[in-house]
Amino acid sequence: MSHPASTSPAALEPAEPAAPLTVLSPQLRDAFLNQIPSETSPGERAYLFEYFRRQWDGTGAVVEIGPFLGGTTRAIAWGMACNPRVTAGAALHTFDRFADYYSAERLRATIEPMVRDGVFTAPEATELCRGANFERLFHAIHSPHAYGKLVHLHNSPLPDRAEEIDDTTALDCLADQGELSALFIDGCKSWASTHYAMKFLLPRLRAGAPVIFQDFGWYTCFWISSVAHALREFLTEVEHVDATYVFRLTRRMTEADVVRRFPRTAVEAGEVFFARAAKALDTRSRHNHDLRGELIAQLHHVAALMTIGRRGAAVDLLKSLDVKRYAAFADMIRGCLKSPTYLPGGKAILWREAA
């Protein structure tokens, strides 16, 4: 498969993961990072690359939940490979269901920019998108590159519903990986998947390691800010880029610590919990001059109230929103006005249906 010099810095990738740090222009870096269609922003992908290139300690297993085609996979794994401290045992374990996102036709249309860039020929792209499963496509995107040696793909979806939590084995393959050195969470698309992932992963994460939540700053995903609030004794916010918020695990924790603080369902958490979580996030965001965080505190509160059946309170909260203050995020506000969040499995909660 062809990789034009204008878009693929293959020559700048280390031949082996332990190679010295490479001098890399921002333009060449961004061209490679932006080559894969992704719902993350260019700024988020650049941040991930630079974080794992410069700040990650180079050891152990990094876990990524929800890569889709792997825009973030490339950013993380390439950053890991360019990190001069990377050790022979380091790896990126990435988990997804690798199916049922798009139809074959939509998937093919999604990667058309990669055909125009010369990453795939048109026949190659059509063949890779045959059927709705995109595991072969994921391999084809990443395996030609040196960083691909670090990527361990797991076709293993997380549970979406509370009744599925106890029977799932989605992350069991990590049980013998030793301490985890970083988490990137983009595929926790429900309260239950978040409960399961945090219960399994956080006790295996070394103290001081990053927990990076891509959906923290997205209006529908109230379970992400909720778990950060519930586990605030252990997780400290560090910084954010667009919708991605970075926390640090300040001290070791156990599965029991997660279970005591973050229940299996939003209903169990209760209305008072969500009010306190929203207030805490709003206060912290104002202190940090984080306008997006302020808005997310309110939109996540609205989403949580709708989820637990408190439509009236959600309506009142939405009506009180200072739309002018948050005009930079008008798209999220419009989205919330249509549907504040969704049910496990992806079905939108619509205001008119919740009346």
mmCIF file of C-alpha atoms in Angstrom:
data_model
loop_
_atom_site.group_PDB
_atom_site.id
_atom_site.type_symbol
_atom_site.label_atom_id
_atom_site.label_comp_id
_atom_site.label_asym_id
_atom_site.label_seq_id
_atom_site.Cartn_x
_atom_site.Cartn_y
_atom_site.Cartn_z
ATOM 1 C CA MET A 1 0.000 0.000 0.000
ATOM 2 C CA SER A 2 1.387 3.379 -0.940
ATOM 3 C CA HIS A 3 2.218 6.109 1.575
ATOM 4 C CA PRO A 4 3.150 9.412 -0.077
ATOM 5 C CA ALA A 5 6.042 11.277 1.474
ATOM 6 C CA SER A 6 3.844 14.330 1.862
ATOM 7 C CA THR A 7 1.531 12.617 4.335
ATOM 8 C CA SER A 8 3.469 9.726 5.872
ATOM 9 C CA PRO A 9 6.586 10.392 7.956
ATOM 10 C CA ALA A 10 7.575 6.725 7.860
ATOM 11 C CA ALA A 11 11.201 7.727 7.478
ATOM 12 C CA LEU A 12 10.995 9.590 10.766
ATOM 13 C CA GLU A 13 9.469 6.722 12.698
ATOM 14 C CA PRO A 14 12.010 4.843 14.826
ATOM 15 C CA ALA A 15 13.098 1.575 13.254
ATOM 16 C CA GLU A 16 12.694 -0.049 16.646
ATOM 17 C CA PRO A 17 10.599 1.163 19.623
ATOM 18 C CA ALA A 18 13.748 1.869 21.644
ATOM 19 C CA ALA A 19 15.236 4.272 19.056
ATOM 20 C CA PRO A 20 16.205 7.802 20.177
ATOM 21 C CA LEU A 21 13.730 10.649 20.155
ATOM 22 C CA THR A 22 13.176 11.845 16.598
ATOM 23 C CA VAL A 23 13.300 15.484 15.544
ATOM 24 C CA LEU A 24 9.907 16.104 13.974
ATOM 25 C CA SER A 25 8.328 19.190 12.476
ATOM 26 C CA PRO A 26 4.797 20.070 13.668
ATOM 27 C CA GLN A 27 3.640 20.132 10.044
ATOM 28 C CA LEU A 28 4.815 16.599 9.319
ATOM 29 C CA ARG A 29 3.546 15.375 12.663
ATOM 30 C CA ASP A 30 0.079 16.805 12.063
ATOM 31 C CA ALA A 31 -0.119 15.496 8.497
ATOM 32 C CA PHE A 32 0.414 11.954 9.730
ATOM 33 C CA LEU A 33 -1.827 12.302 12.787
ATOM 34 C CA ASN A 34 -4.693 13.788 10.757
ATOM 35 C CA GLN A 35 -4.589 11.179 8.019
ATOM 36 C CA ILE A 36 -7.055 8.793 9.679
ATOM 37 C CA PRO A 37 -10.732 9.875 9.869
ATOM 38 C CA SER A 38 -11.490 10.450 13.532
ATOM 39 C CA GLU A 39 -14.073 12.040 15.792
ATOM 40 C CA THR A 40 -11.281 13.476 17.921
ATOM 41 C CA SER A 41 -9.897 16.897 17.082
ATOM 42 C CA PRO A 42 -6.458 17.569 15.589
ATOM 43 C CA GLY A 43 -5.510 19.257 18.851
ATOM 44 C CA GLU A 44 -6.463 16.194 20.872
ATOM 45 C CA ARG A 45 -4.435 13.884 18.648
ATOM 46 C CA ALA A 46 -1.415 16.193 18.750
ATOM 47 C CA TYR A 47 -1.695 16.316 22.546
ATOM 48 C CA LEU A 48 -1.775 12.524 22.835
ATOM 49 C CA PHE A 49 1.241 12.137 20.574
ATOM 50 C CA GLU A 50 3.293 14.689 22.492
ATOM 51 C CA TYR A 51 2.174 13.335 25.875
ATOM 52 C CA PHE A 52 3.300 9.779 25.114
ATOM 53 C CA ARG A 53 6.395 11.035 23.324
ATOM 54 C CA ARG A 54 7.592 13.250 26.171
ATOM 55 C CA GLN A 55 5.759 12.655 29.469
ATOM 56 C CA TRP A 56 4.934 8.939 29.585
ATOM 57 C CA ASP A 57 7.593 6.986 31.479
ATOM 58 C CA GLY A 58 8.087 4.401 28.722
ATOM 59 C CA THR A 59 7.216 1.266 30.682
ATOM 60 C CA GLY A 60 4.363 -1.185 30.972
ATOM 61 C CA ALA A 61 1.003 -1.498 29.291
ATOM 62 C CA VAL A 62 -1.042 1.448 28.068
ATOM 63 C CA VAL A 63 -4.780 0.783 27.594
ATOM 64 C CA GLU A 64 -7.011 2.437 25.006
ATOM 65 C CA ILE A 65 -10.774 1.881 25.062
ATOM 66 C CA GLY A 66 -12.676 2.698 21.858
ATOM 67 C CA PRO A 67 -10.235 3.510 19.016
ATOM 68 C CA PHE A 68 -12.640 3.152 16.031
ATOM 69 C CA LEU A 69 -10.254 3.423 13.033
ATOM 70 C CA GLY A 70 -7.388 4.378 15.291
ATOM 71 C CA GLY A 71 -6.773 8.103 15.003
ATOM 72 C CA THR A 72 -5.970 8.094 18.704
ATOM 73 C CA THR A 73 -4.218 4.726 18.410
ATOM 74 C CA ARG A 74 -1.735 6.247 15.979
ATOM 75 C CA ALA A 75 -1.249 9.305 18.182
ATOM 76 C CA ILE A 76 -0.593 7.241 21.315
ATOM 77 C CA ALA A 77 1.439 4.393 19.794
ATOM 78 C CA TRP A 78 3.547 6.648 17.589
ATOM 79 C CA GLY A 79 4.247 8.856 20.588
ATOM 80 C CA MET A 80 5.224 5.775 22.574
ATOM 81 C CA ALA A 81 7.534 4.586 19.791
ATOM 82 C CA CYS A 82 9.226 8.005 19.606
ATOM 83 C CA ASN A 83 9.760 8.155 23.366
ATOM 84 C CA PRO A 84 13.474 7.576 24.133
ATOM 85 C CA ARG A 85 12.549 5.870 27.421
ATOM 86 C CA VAL A 86 10.314 3.213 25.862
ATOM 87 C CA THR A 87 11.194 -0.289 27.065
ATOM 88 C CA ALA A 88 11.014 -3.596 25.242
ATOM 89 C CA GLY A 89 7.951 -4.740 27.199
ATOM 90 C CA ALA A 90 5.836 -1.641 26.541
ATOM 91 C CA ALA A 91 2.593 -2.106 24.593
ATOM 92 C CA LEU A 92 -0.646 -0.374 23.686
ATOM 93 C CA HIS A 93 -3.671 -2.613 24.276
ATOM 94 C CA THR A 94 -6.648 -1.239 22.368
ATOM 95 C CA PHE A 95 -10.213 -2.536 22.807
ATOM 96 C CA ASP A 96 -13.302 -2.153 20.643
ATOM 97 C CA ARG A 97 -16.106 -4.212 19.136
ATOM 98 C CA PHE A 98 -14.832 -3.513 15.599
ATOM 99 C CA ALA A 99 -18.286 -3.877 14.081
ATOM 100 C CA ASP A 100 -21.751 -2.312 13.945
ATOM 101 C CA TYR A 101 -20.553 1.285 13.812
ATOM 102 C CA TYR A 102 -21.275 1.954 10.148
ATOM 103 C CA SER A 103 -22.641 0.085 7.166
ATOM 104 C CA ALA A 104 -20.076 -1.108 4.627
ATOM 105 C CA GLU A 105 -21.062 1.769 2.347
ATOM 106 C CA ARG A 106 -20.660 4.407 5.038
ATOM 107 C CA LEU A 107 -17.365 2.926 6.182
ATOM 108 C CA ARG A 108 -16.059 3.071 2.606
ATOM 109 C CA ALA A 109 -17.165 6.687 2.300
ATOM 110 C CA THR A 110 -15.476 7.496 5.607
ATOM 111 C CA ILE A 111 -12.056 6.363 4.400
ATOM 112 C CA GLU A 112 -12.308 8.019 0.976
ATOM 113 C CA PRO A 113 -9.880 10.767 2.127
ATOM 114 C CA MET A 114 -7.297 8.025 2.728
ATOM 115 C CA VAL A 115 -7.775 6.887 -0.860
ATOM 116 C CA ARG A 116 -7.238 10.446 -2.080
ATOM 117 C CA ASP A 117 -4.077 10.619 0.061
ATOM 118 C CA GLY A 118 -2.781 7.427 -1.538
ATOM 119 C CA VAL A 119 -2.879 5.330 1.629
ATOM 120 C CA PHE A 120 -5.099 2.793 -0.147
ATOM 121 C CA THR A 121 -6.050 2.275 -3.741
ATOM 122 C CA ALA A 122 -9.781 2.403 -4.433
ATOM 123 C CA PRO A 123 -10.012 -1.404 -4.884
ATOM 124 C CA GLU A 124 -8.050 -1.973 -1.660
ATOM 125 C CA ALA A 125 -10.359 0.349 0.255
ATOM 126 C CA THR A 126 -13.488 -1.296 -1.135
ATOM 127 C CA GLU A 127 -12.207 -4.750 -0.232
ATOM 128 C CA LEU A 128 -11.232 -3.675 3.301
ATOM 129 C CA CYS A 129 -14.717 -2.227 3.860
ATOM 130 C CA ARG A 130 -16.563 -5.321 2.700
ATOM 131 C CA GLY A 131 -19.020 -5.995 5.510
ATOM 132 C CA ALA A 132 -19.528 -3.877 8.602
ATOM 133 C CA ASN A 133 -16.558 -5.330 10.502
ATOM 134 C CA PHE A 134 -13.521 -3.035 10.362
ATOM 135 C CA GLU A 135 -10.885 -5.107 12.159
ATOM 136 C CA ARG A 136 -9.036 -5.874 8.896
ATOM 137 C CA LEU A 137 -9.181 -2.195 7.975
ATOM 138 C CA PHE A 138 -7.718 -1.245 11.365
ATOM 139 C CA HIS A 139 -4.818 -3.655 10.837
ATOM 140 C CA ALA A 140 -4.235 -2.357 7.320
ATOM 141 C CA ILE A 141 -4.025 1.220 8.558
ATOM 142 C CA HIS A 142 -1.555 0.597 11.371
ATOM 143 C CA SER A 143 0.513 -2.530 10.640
ATOM 144 C CA PRO A 144 2.708 -0.974 7.893
ATOM 145 C CA HIS A 145 4.240 1.431 10.395
ATOM 146 C CA ALA A 146 6.933 0.839 13.004
ATOM 147 C CA TYR A 147 4.625 1.973 15.818
ATOM 148 C CA GLY A 148 2.268 -0.864 14.848
ATOM 149 C CA LYS A 149 4.574 -3.278 16.676
ATOM 150 C CA LEU A 150 3.374 -1.763 19.929
ATOM 151 C CA VAL A 151 -0.343 -2.147 19.153
ATOM 152 C CA HIS A 152 -2.224 -5.166 20.518
ATOM 153 C CA LEU A 153 -5.773 -5.172 19.191
ATOM 154 C CA HIS A 154 -8.581 -6.814 21.183
ATOM 155 C CA ASN A 155 -11.971 -7.356 19.570
ATOM 156 C CA SER A 156 -13.678 -7.281 22.937
ATOM 157 C CA PRO A 157 -16.541 -4.849 23.630
ATOM 158 C CA LEU A 158 -17.360 -3.570 27.091
ATOM 159 C CA PRO A 159 -20.770 -4.250 28.674
ATOM 160 C CA ASP A 160 -23.418 -1.604 28.064
ATOM 161 C CA ARG A 161 -25.998 -2.640 30.694
ATOM 162 C CA ALA A 162 -25.737 -3.269 34.413
ATOM 163 C CA GLU A 163 -26.980 -6.849 34.082
ATOM 164 C CA GLU A 164 -24.040 -7.615 31.757
ATOM 165 C CA ILE A 165 -21.281 -6.450 34.102
ATOM 166 C CA ASP A 166 -20.779 -9.611 36.163
ATOM 167 C CA ASP A 167 -20.567 -11.953 33.171
ATOM 168 C CA THR A 168 -18.217 -9.953 30.964
ATOM 169 C CA THR A 169 -14.626 -10.966 30.317
ATOM 170 C CA ALA A 170 -13.878 -7.993 28.040
ATOM 171 C CA LEU A 171 -10.681 -6.897 29.793
ATOM 172 C CA ASP A 172 -9.567 -10.192 31.333
ATOM 173 C CA CYS A 173 -6.566 -10.444 29.017
ATOM 174 C CA LEU A 174 -4.991 -7.589 30.991
ATOM 175 C CA ALA A 175 -5.021 -9.548 34.246
ATOM 176 C CA ASP A 176 -1.449 -10.782 33.740
ATOM 177 C CA GLN A 177 0.006 -7.564 32.285
ATOM 178 C CA GLY A 178 1.235 -6.199 35.588
ATOM 179 C CA GLU A 179 0.810 -2.532 36.471
ATOM 180 C CA LEU A 180 -0.772 -0.381 33.789
ATOM 181 C CA SER A 181 1.054 2.843 32.986
ATOM 182 C CA ALA A 182 -1.714 4.928 31.345
ATOM 183 C CA LEU A 183 -5.399 4.804 30.413
ATOM 184 C CA PHE A 184 -7.116 6.476 27.466
ATOM 185 C CA ILE A 185 -10.894 6.136 27.659
ATOM 186 C CA ASP A 186 -13.022 6.918 24.588
ATOM 187 C CA GLY A 187 -15.212 3.810 24.402
ATOM 188 C CA CYS A 188 -17.137 3.973 27.674
ATOM 189 C CA LYS A 189 -20.470 4.890 26.117
ATOM 190 C CA SER A 190 -22.707 4.048 29.060
ATOM 191 C CA TRP A 191 -22.797 4.159 32.846
ATOM 192 C CA ALA A 192 -22.353 0.373 33.026
ATOM 193 C CA SER A 193 -19.321 0.277 30.734
ATOM 194 C CA THR A 194 -17.728 3.037 32.813
ATOM 195 C CA HIS A 195 -18.438 1.178 36.061
ATOM 196 C CA TYR A 196 -16.928 -2.019 34.681
ATOM 197 C CA ALA A 197 -13.875 -0.357 33.123
ATOM 198 C CA MET A 198 -13.013 1.730 36.187
ATOM 199 C CA LYS A 199 -13.534 -1.221 38.530
ATOM 200 C CA PHE A 200 -11.202 -3.374 36.440
ATOM 201 C CA LEU A 201 -8.589 -0.867 35.287
ATOM 202 C CA LEU A 202 -8.003 1.629 38.083
ATOM 203 C CA PRO A 203 -6.844 -0.941 40.674
ATOM 204 C CA ARG A 204 -4.267 -2.097 38.100
ATOM 205 C CA LEU A 205 -3.008 1.415 37.366
ATOM 206 C CA ARG A 206 0.165 2.612 39.045
ATOM 207 C CA ALA A 207 -0.005 5.679 41.262
ATOM 208 C CA GLY A 208 0.879 8.846 39.369
ATOM 209 C CA ALA A 209 -0.281 7.486 36.013
ATOM 210 C CA PRO A 210 -2.636 9.445 33.703
ATOM 211 C CA VAL A 211 -6.314 8.662 33.190
ATOM 212 C CA ILE A 212 -7.322 10.422 29.973
ATOM 213 C CA PHE A 213 -11.055 10.786 29.310
ATOM 214 C CA GLN A 214 -11.815 11.791 25.730
ATOM 215 C CA ASP A 215 -15.577 12.201 26.263
ATOM 216 C CA PHE A 216 -15.358 14.225 29.473
ATOM 217 C CA GLY A 217 -16.052 17.418 27.546
ATOM 218 C CA TRP A 218 -18.879 16.042 25.396
ATOM 219 C CA TYR A 219 -22.422 16.979 26.416
ATOM 220 C CA THR A 220 -24.034 13.518 26.368
ATOM 221 C CA CYS A 221 -21.502 11.555 28.422
ATOM 222 C CA PHE A 222 -22.431 12.524 31.972
ATOM 223 C CA TRP A 223 -21.133 9.214 33.336
ATOM 224 C CA ILE A 224 -17.561 10.364 32.662
ATOM 225 C CA SER A 225 -17.683 13.516 34.783
ATOM 226 C CA SER A 226 -19.705 11.497 37.308
ATOM 227 C CA VAL A 227 -17.013 8.881 37.792
ATOM 228 C CA ALA A 228 -14.338 11.574 38.048
ATOM 229 C CA HIS A 229 -16.376 13.223 40.807
ATOM 230 C CA ALA A 230 -17.148 9.951 42.578
ATOM 231 C CA LEU A 231 -13.442 9.039 42.638
ATOM 232 C CA ARG A 232 -12.144 12.545 43.354
ATOM 233 C CA GLU A 233 -10.139 11.271 46.347
ATOM 234 C CA PHE A 234 -7.998 9.369 43.845
ATOM 235 C CA LEU A 235 -8.224 11.347 40.585
ATOM 236 C CA THR A 236 -6.900 14.889 40.219
ATOM 237 C CA GLU A 237 -7.581 16.946 37.099
ATOM 238 C CA VAL A 238 -4.384 18.030 35.363
ATOM 239 C CA GLU A 239 -5.303 19.719 32.072
ATOM 240 C CA HIS A 240 -7.571 19.480 29.062
ATOM 241 C CA VAL A 241 -7.538 19.891 25.298
ATOM 242 C CA ASP A 242 -10.930 20.325 23.641
ATOM 243 C CA ALA A 243 -13.156 17.479 24.913
ATOM 244 C CA THR A 244 -10.234 15.477 26.331
ATOM 245 C CA TYR A 245 -9.591 15.916 30.055
ATOM 246 C CA VAL A 246 -6.531 14.468 31.750
ATOM 247 C CA PHE A 247 -6.511 13.248 35.333
ATOM 248 C CA ARG A 248 -3.781 11.694 37.432
ATOM 249 C CA LEU A 249 -4.209 8.775 39.822
ATOM 250 C CA THR A 250 -2.842 10.275 43.010
ATOM 251 C CA ARG A 251 -2.761 7.052 45.028
ATOM 252 C CA ARG A 252 -3.415 3.367 44.588
ATOM 253 C CA MET A 253 -6.980 2.148 44.865
ATOM 254 C CA THR A 254 -8.908 -1.110 45.036
ATOM 255 C CA GLU A 255 -11.958 -2.495 43.297
ATOM 256 C CA ALA A 256 -13.877 -1.963 46.533
ATOM 257 C CA ASP A 257 -12.939 1.740 46.433
ATOM 258 C CA VAL A 258 -14.605 2.060 43.030
ATOM 259 C CA VAL A 259 -17.688 0.016 43.924
ATOM 260 C CA ARG A 260 -18.343 1.974 47.135
ATOM 261 C CA ARG A 261 -18.208 5.315 45.370
ATOM 262 C CA PHE A 262 -19.565 4.630 41.877
ATOM 263 C CA PRO A 263 -22.666 2.399 41.798
ATOM 264 C CA ARG A 264 -23.764 0.166 38.942
ATOM 265 C CA THR A 265 -26.562 2.461 37.725
ATOM 266 C CA ALA A 266 -27.265 6.187 37.520
ATOM 267 C CA VAL A 267 -30.514 5.662 39.430
ATOM 268 C CA GLU A 268 -28.550 4.265 42.374
ATOM 269 C CA ALA A 269 -26.302 7.331 42.350
ATOM 270 C CA GLY A 270 -29.346 9.580 42.813
ATOM 271 C CA GLU A 271 -30.321 13.183 42.241
ATOM 272 C CA VAL A 272 -28.313 14.629 45.135
ATOM 273 C CA PHE A 273 -25.112 13.052 43.820
ATOM 274 C CA PHE A 274 -25.581 14.646 40.405
ATOM 275 C CA ALA A 275 -26.276 18.081 41.899
ATOM 276 C CA ARG A 276 -23.076 17.873 43.941
ATOM 277 C CA ALA A 277 -21.056 16.610 40.953
ATOM 278 C CA ALA A 278 -22.296 19.480 38.778
ATOM 279 C CA LYS A 279 -21.550 22.089 41.443
ATOM 280 C CA ALA A 280 -18.050 20.742 42.009
ATOM 281 C CA LEU A 281 -17.252 20.697 38.294
ATOM 282 C CA ASP A 282 -18.664 24.187 37.785
ATOM 283 C CA THR A 283 -16.612 25.547 40.702
ATOM 284 C CA ARG A 284 -13.415 23.900 39.493
ATOM 285 C CA SER A 285 -13.987 25.049 35.912
ATOM 286 C CA ARG A 286 -14.559 28.665 36.918
ATOM 287 C CA HIS A 287 -11.397 28.567 39.018
ATOM 288 C CA ASN A 288 -9.486 27.226 35.983
ATOM 289 C CA HIS A 289 -11.135 29.705 33.575
ATOM 290 C CA ASP A 290 -12.478 26.683 31.701
ATOM 291 C CA LEU A 291 -15.638 27.823 29.919
ATOM 292 C CA ARG A 292 -16.216 24.438 28.352
ATOM 293 C CA GLY A 293 -16.048 22.765 31.742
ATOM 294 C CA GLU A 294 -18.647 25.193 33.119
ATOM 295 C CA LEU A 295 -21.043 24.293 30.319
ATOM 296 C CA ILE A 296 -20.374 20.573 30.644
ATOM 297 C CA ALA A 297 -21.206 20.748 34.358
ATOM 298 C CA GLN A 298 -24.664 21.997 33.424
ATOM 299 C CA LEU A 299 -25.273 19.824 30.357
ATOM 300 C CA HIS A 300 -24.135 16.684 32.152
ATOM 301 C CA HIS A 301 -26.466 17.559 35.006
ATOM 302 C CA VAL A 302 -29.336 17.888 32.524
ATOM 303 C CA ALA A 303 -28.435 14.538 30.941
ATOM 304 C CA ALA A 304 -28.251 12.802 34.314
ATOM 305 C CA LEU A 305 -31.623 14.159 35.413
ATOM 306 C CA MET A 306 -33.254 12.962 32.213
ATOM 307 C CA THR A 307 -31.683 9.540 32.630
ATOM 308 C CA ILE A 308 -33.081 9.063 36.142
ATOM 309 C CA GLY A 309 -36.549 10.286 35.146
ATOM 310 C CA ARG A 310 -36.458 13.843 36.501
ATOM 311 C CA ARG A 311 -37.572 15.567 33.293
ATOM 312 C CA GLY A 312 -39.076 18.628 34.983
ATOM 313 C CA ALA A 313 -35.884 19.410 36.854
ATOM 314 C CA ALA A 314 -33.881 18.873 33.670
ATOM 315 C CA VAL A 315 -36.113 21.302 31.750
ATOM 316 C CA ASP A 316 -35.785 23.945 34.448
ATOM 317 C CA LEU A 317 -32.018 23.607 34.452
ATOM 318 C CA LEU A 318 -31.802 23.849 30.675
ATOM 319 C CA LYS A 319 -34.015 26.950 30.635
ATOM 320 C CA SER A 320 -31.658 28.661 33.080
ATOM 321 C CA LEU A 321 -28.638 28.148 30.813
ATOM 322 C CA ASP A 322 -26.789 31.353 29.863
ATOM 323 C CA VAL A 323 -26.680 30.672 26.119
ATOM 324 C CA LYS A 324 -24.759 33.857 25.306
ATOM 325 C CA ARG A 325 -21.978 33.006 27.749
ATOM 326 C CA TYR A 326 -21.462 29.644 26.068
ATOM 327 C CA ALA A 327 -21.981 30.755 22.446
ATOM 328 C CA ALA A 328 -18.652 29.184 21.443
ATOM 329 C CA PHE A 329 -20.213 25.791 22.135
ATOM 330 C CA ALA A 330 -23.521 26.401 20.376
ATOM 331 C CA ASP A 331 -23.377 23.039 18.602
ATOM 332 C CA MET A 332 -23.411 21.179 21.911
ATOM 333 C CA ILE A 333 -26.273 23.289 23.222
ATOM 334 C CA ARG A 334 -28.290 22.629 20.059
ATOM 335 C CA GLY A 335 -27.556 18.946 20.408
ATOM 336 C CA CYS A 336 -28.754 18.948 24.004
ATOM 337 C CA LEU A 337 -31.937 20.748 23.005
ATOM 338 C CA LYS A 338 -32.686 17.859 20.683
ATOM 339 C CA SER A 339 -31.457 14.981 22.852
ATOM 340 C CA PRO A 340 -29.475 15.461 26.077
ATOM 341 C CA THR A 341 -28.036 11.937 26.149
ATOM 342 C CA TYR A 342 -28.689 8.359 25.072
ATOM 343 C CA LEU A 343 -29.548 4.969 26.479
ATOM 344 C CA PRO A 344 -27.238 1.924 26.548
ATOM 345 C CA GLY A 345 -26.941 0.736 22.974
ATOM 346 C CA GLY A 346 -27.091 4.272 21.608
ATOM 347 C CA LYS A 347 -30.821 5.074 21.451
ATOM 348 C CA ALA A 348 -31.249 8.819 21.944
ATOM 349 C CA ILE A 349 -33.349 10.138 24.802
ATOM 350 C CA LEU A 350 -35.635 12.685 23.133
ATOM 351 C CA TRP A 351 -37.396 15.450 25.047
ATOM 352 C CA ARG A 352 -40.706 14.852 23.306
ATOM 353 C CA GLU A 353 -40.680 11.143 24.122
ATOM 354 C CA ALA A 354 -39.848 11.803 27.785
ATOM 355 C CA ALA A 355 -42.802 14.154 28.311
#
